[in-house]
Each structure stands twice: as C-alpha cells, then as structure tokens.
Amino acid sequence: MEKFIKFAIKAGKVLAGVAAVYTAAGAYDVLRNKPADKAVVKRYFTGNGILTWVLSPLNTLLDLLSLPYVNKGVWKLEDFPKEYQEEITRVLDASVRENLVEKLEETAKEHKRTMVFFKWYGENVENNIQIPDFHADYKYIQTIGVSVFNKKQSTSKHFGPFRATLRILYNVNQMEDDSAYITVGKVNNYWRTDKLFIFDDTLMHQSINETEQPRYNMFIDILRPSLVPGFFRKVVSTARFFLRSVNFLFYKNWDVVKG
C-alpha cells in the first residue's frame, strides 16, 4: 500500500508538471494571435486548434531555437537569408514559366478545392505534371504544392500544426477584384495586388475566394531561418513519418489529385 501511495504521489507530480507546461505553452501560443479574443481562445483549445495545442511545447522550443531570427508572424521575402530567397524565387519563377495554370485548369475545374503536391515534407511526390524545378533537391524548401479554389470557395478559420516551417503562398493567376484574399489576425492580403504572402500558419488564418473565377496559389513550406537548420530539417522528416497516416485529416475538404 505504501508503494502504491508513493507511486501515486510521483505520478501526480508528473501530471501536474505536464499540465503546467501545457498551460504555459498554450497560453503563450494563443496570445500570439492578434487579436487573441474569446473566439480565438475557444477555437484553439476546443476546436481545430487542439493539435496545435498538443504540439505547443515543441513549437515554443522551435521559437527559442530559431533565435536570433524572431518569428514575425507575417514575413517578407527580404526577411529571409539570401540562400532562402534564391530557393523561393526559383520555385515561383518556375510556376509562371511552366504555365502551371494551363496545365492544371482542366483537372481543377472539376473540383471545389484542389490540392496538387510535388513535394511533401521533404519527400518528392510523383504526379502527371512534369516540372523539374518542383522536384529538385532543396536545402530549405520542404513542401511544394498548388492550392486551387474554384469560384465562391473558402476555408474555415484554422491553425496549422507546428512551427518548424513557414508557409509561402503565391497567386499564380491574376485575380480581378479584392474578394479573393487570406486573413491572418488583423492582416488581410488581397491576391489582386499582393501576389506573395509568407506567414506562420500556426496563427489562426482563413483563405477566401468570393470571386467568380478560380484562384491558383503555390503552396510552399520552407524551414524557418535559424542557426541550426539541420535540426529543423530533422523535425520535418520526423513529422512526415507521424503525419503520413493522418494526412487525410488536414485535407479532408480538398480533392488531392495527381494533376
């Protein structure tokens, strides 16, 4: 009986420590959203932000390991080191040069939302569209895809799972009005005027297309700038192993096609 009591006390202390860590990391995580209002808190702790909360201790560690590169939440291309910029520019240039919209429009028009992957968490994905630059070996870029919203399509407000990478979106086709955009906190980016948008997708965000035309976005994940990119790359490869079996949950509202 005495051994059981001691075990119960130790287990209680461990659980209390875990609870304290998750309380602190979750509070830090949710307060990064601007505004961190009641709706954000509710969605984070009881809605589609739960996985982000589960990973919040890891995400907090990644924030620390990224220093001196402070997480800006919303980034500009010039915020990245030169090597990162060169990889980003190479992929974006290829999306225009290879007439990506023309190659996808016949398939994409059949679906409300289409996702085509060329690279996922550092691993190439084979499909029917041959664009060598999308399957090249990159030091920092980890995921390359195309997200297509047909007319009058939007996502719900949601959080990405973890912060080893940053999300790059680039509008390949030309939008005709400002009812196609992405919102991250208080920031609205309108694809008609600002084609490139880079952000931390563990912040609550929503993509909206209320236009009468489809919206084609390059969908790229790149390692966060840090002094230890090898560690971040290892985190991504580990995530690929664990997320492969639940990938359908992230894209359940999408038609993932091979082009």
XYZ file of C-alpha atoms in Angstrom:
259
model
C 0.000 0.000 0.000
C 2.846 2.338 0.880
C 4.485 1.730 -2.523
C 1.217 2.476 -4.274
C 0.855 5.762 -2.382
C 4.408 6.794 -3.298
C 3.775 5.875 -6.930
C 0.523 7.849 -6.940
C 2.290 10.900 -5.464
C 5.044 10.727 -8.101
C 2.505 10.240 -10.901
C 0.523 13.200 -9.583
C 3.613 15.397 -9.605
C 4.425 14.344 -13.182
C 0.873 15.073 -14.326
C 0.927 18.424 -12.540
C 4.200 19.268 -14.292
C 2.809 18.270 -17.685
C -0.333 20.315 -17.048
C 1.781 23.330 -16.076
C 3.864 23.034 -19.258
C 0.771 22.782 -21.481
C -0.943 25.637 -19.684
C 2.058 27.926 -20.133
C 2.838 26.859 -23.719
C -0.825 27.032 -24.742
C -1.254 30.487 -23.225
C 1.904 31.744 -24.979
C 0.754 30.171 -28.235
C -2.759 31.546 -28.284
C -1.665 35.044 -27.187
C 0.499 35.287 -30.298
C -2.734 35.731 -32.264
C -3.829 39.338 -32.746
C -6.452 39.751 -31.507
C -6.414 36.870 -29.021
C -10.126 37.254 -28.383
C -12.658 34.806 -26.963
C -13.388 33.259 -30.364
C -9.685 32.536 -30.973
C -9.233 31.039 -27.495
C -12.275 28.803 -27.933
C -11.234 27.567 -31.370
C -7.659 26.954 -30.207
C -8.458 24.958 -27.056
C -11.693 23.226 -28.087
C -11.832 23.408 -31.896
C -9.440 22.801 -34.774
C -6.511 24.265 -32.823
C -6.251 21.281 -30.482
C -3.418 19.621 -32.429
C -1.530 22.924 -32.373
C -2.017 22.980 -28.589
C -0.763 19.387 -28.320
C 2.395 20.465 -30.152
C 2.720 23.815 -28.343
C 5.683 22.760 -26.131
C 7.594 21.702 -29.264
C 6.557 24.890 -31.072
C 7.756 27.005 -28.148
C 11.105 25.198 -28.252
C 11.341 25.836 -32.004
C 10.746 29.539 -31.392
C 13.695 29.585 -28.999
C 15.936 27.596 -31.344
C 15.148 29.993 -34.210
C 16.746 32.925 -32.432
C 18.156 35.386 -33.370
C 15.529 35.117 -36.167
C 12.431 36.337 -34.347
C 9.142 34.929 -35.610
C 7.426 37.910 -37.249
C 4.132 36.086 -37.814
C 3.818 37.682 -41.250
C 7.082 37.737 -43.208
C 8.504 39.462 -46.281
C 10.834 37.828 -48.788
C 13.647 40.175 -47.736
C 13.361 38.908 -44.134
C 15.000 35.647 -45.236
C 18.722 34.973 -45.736
C 19.910 35.103 -49.350
C 20.026 31.305 -49.790
C 16.391 31.022 -48.741
C 15.353 33.809 -51.102
C 17.079 32.102 -54.020
C 15.175 28.834 -53.465
C 11.850 30.643 -53.111
C 12.439 32.692 -56.250
C 13.430 29.601 -58.245
C 10.155 27.816 -57.457
C 7.962 30.871 -58.023
C 9.635 31.642 -61.352
C 9.068 28.035 -62.448
C 5.348 28.254 -61.651
C 4.989 31.103 -64.151
C 7.483 29.872 -66.737
C 5.915 26.394 -66.912
C 2.356 27.700 -67.485
C 1.161 25.974 -64.344
C -2.410 27.289 -64.516
C -2.853 25.972 -68.054
C -1.592 22.544 -67.001
C -3.993 22.328 -64.072
C -7.166 24.097 -65.172
C -8.798 21.115 -66.907
C -8.473 18.962 -63.779
C -9.101 21.707 -61.218
C -12.390 22.880 -62.722
C -13.969 19.550 -61.755
C -13.443 20.167 -58.021
C -14.439 22.806 -55.498
C -10.972 22.764 -53.942
C -7.962 21.056 -55.471
C -4.544 20.321 -53.994
C -1.651 19.003 -56.086
C 1.619 18.100 -54.356
C 5.054 17.874 -55.944
C 6.995 17.639 -52.681
C 5.654 16.923 -49.183
C 7.718 17.390 -46.010
C 10.982 16.953 -47.886
C 9.916 13.957 -49.992
C 9.070 14.130 -53.709
C 5.519 13.263 -54.782
C 5.012 11.841 -58.265
C 2.200 13.215 -60.412
C 1.289 13.734 -64.049
C 2.762 17.220 -64.368
C 6.457 17.367 -65.196
C 8.084 20.463 -63.696
C 11.722 19.610 -62.829
C 12.191 22.621 -60.542
C 9.384 21.351 -58.308
C 11.190 18.040 -57.754
C 14.686 19.477 -57.347
C 16.706 18.947 -54.162
C 16.312 21.954 -51.910
C 18.131 22.734 -48.723
C 15.338 24.774 -47.156
C 12.096 24.251 -49.105
C 10.252 21.196 -47.781
C 6.796 21.198 -49.397
C 5.744 22.309 -52.878
C 2.141 22.154 -53.999
C -0.627 24.047 -55.703
C -3.853 25.030 -53.968
C -6.795 25.790 -56.262
C -10.056 27.315 -55.047
C -12.872 27.280 -57.555
C -15.181 30.292 -57.524
C -17.010 31.061 -54.258
C -14.844 28.747 -52.128
C -13.360 29.468 -48.690
C -11.833 27.629 -45.762
C -12.940 27.914 -42.153
C -10.669 29.697 -39.692
C -7.977 27.229 -38.678
C -4.458 26.697 -37.278
C -1.521 24.813 -38.777
C 0.057 22.162 -36.514
C 3.698 23.112 -35.944
C 6.337 25.785 -36.478
C 9.367 24.085 -37.977
C 8.384 25.702 -41.284
C 6.762 28.866 -42.598
C 4.008 28.900 -45.230
C 4.553 30.640 -48.564
C 1.564 31.346 -50.807
C 1.937 32.817 -54.272
C -1.013 33.674 -56.507
C -0.105 32.369 -59.957
C -3.125 33.629 -61.897
C -4.361 37.213 -61.946
C -7.355 37.925 -59.706
C -9.742 40.621 -60.890
C -11.040 42.002 -57.595
C -10.346 42.092 -53.858
C -12.784 39.366 -52.801
C -10.011 36.771 -53.052
C -7.656 37.062 -50.099
C -6.169 35.477 -46.978
C -6.595 36.829 -43.478
C -4.154 36.223 -40.616
C -5.222 38.010 -37.462
C -5.628 41.677 -38.372
C -3.769 41.276 -41.678
C -5.680 40.866 -44.945
C -3.642 40.053 -48.043
C -5.507 40.623 -51.330
C -4.227 38.481 -54.202
C -5.127 41.059 -56.845
C -2.452 43.450 -55.558
C -0.087 41.326 -53.423
C 0.703 38.003 -55.041
C 3.236 36.788 -52.462
C 2.316 36.164 -48.828
C 4.511 34.428 -46.216
C 3.306 33.667 -42.724
C 3.422 31.429 -39.671
C 0.493 29.112 -40.282
C 0.149 28.129 -36.613
C -1.566 31.517 -36.287
C -5.288 31.362 -36.980
C -5.958 32.089 -40.640
C -8.602 31.804 -43.335
C -8.431 31.715 -47.140
C -11.334 33.226 -49.050
C -12.312 33.341 -52.711
C -15.642 35.066 -53.270
C -14.842 35.902 -56.889
C -16.373 34.346 -59.997
C -13.001 32.905 -61.058
C -10.701 30.180 -59.710
C -7.708 31.127 -57.579
C -4.380 29.281 -58.082
C -1.834 29.558 -55.273
C 1.573 27.991 -54.978
C 1.640 26.267 -51.594
C 5.194 26.080 -50.207
C 6.645 25.257 -46.797
C 10.183 26.409 -46.043
C 12.339 25.783 -42.982
C 12.328 28.645 -40.518
C 15.586 30.586 -40.622
C 17.807 29.505 -37.732
C 21.401 28.772 -36.800
C 20.566 25.041 -36.692
C 18.763 24.237 -39.981
C 19.823 20.586 -39.709
C 17.787 20.206 -36.523
C 14.731 21.800 -38.132
C 15.130 19.509 -41.139
C 15.161 16.512 -38.797
C 11.977 17.758 -37.109
C 10.279 17.968 -40.521
C 11.332 14.437 -41.524
C 10.093 13.114 -38.182
C 6.783 14.946 -38.672
C 6.472 13.381 -42.137
C 6.679 9.930 -40.549
C 3.976 10.641 -37.956
C 1.657 12.787 -40.088
C 1.576 10.475 -43.091
C -1.126 8.301 -41.503
C -3.348 11.272 -40.570
C -2.699 13.417 -43.644
C -6.293 12.875 -44.769
C -7.488 14.890 -41.759
C -5.684 18.014 -42.960
C -7.054 17.760 -46.493
C -10.466 16.174 -45.894
C -12.163 19.150 -47.593
C -9.848 19.008 -50.592
C -9.549 16.808 -53.656
C -5.882 15.807 -53.669
C -5.095 14.916 -57.279
C -2.060 13.946 -59.322
C -2.510 16.655 -61.920
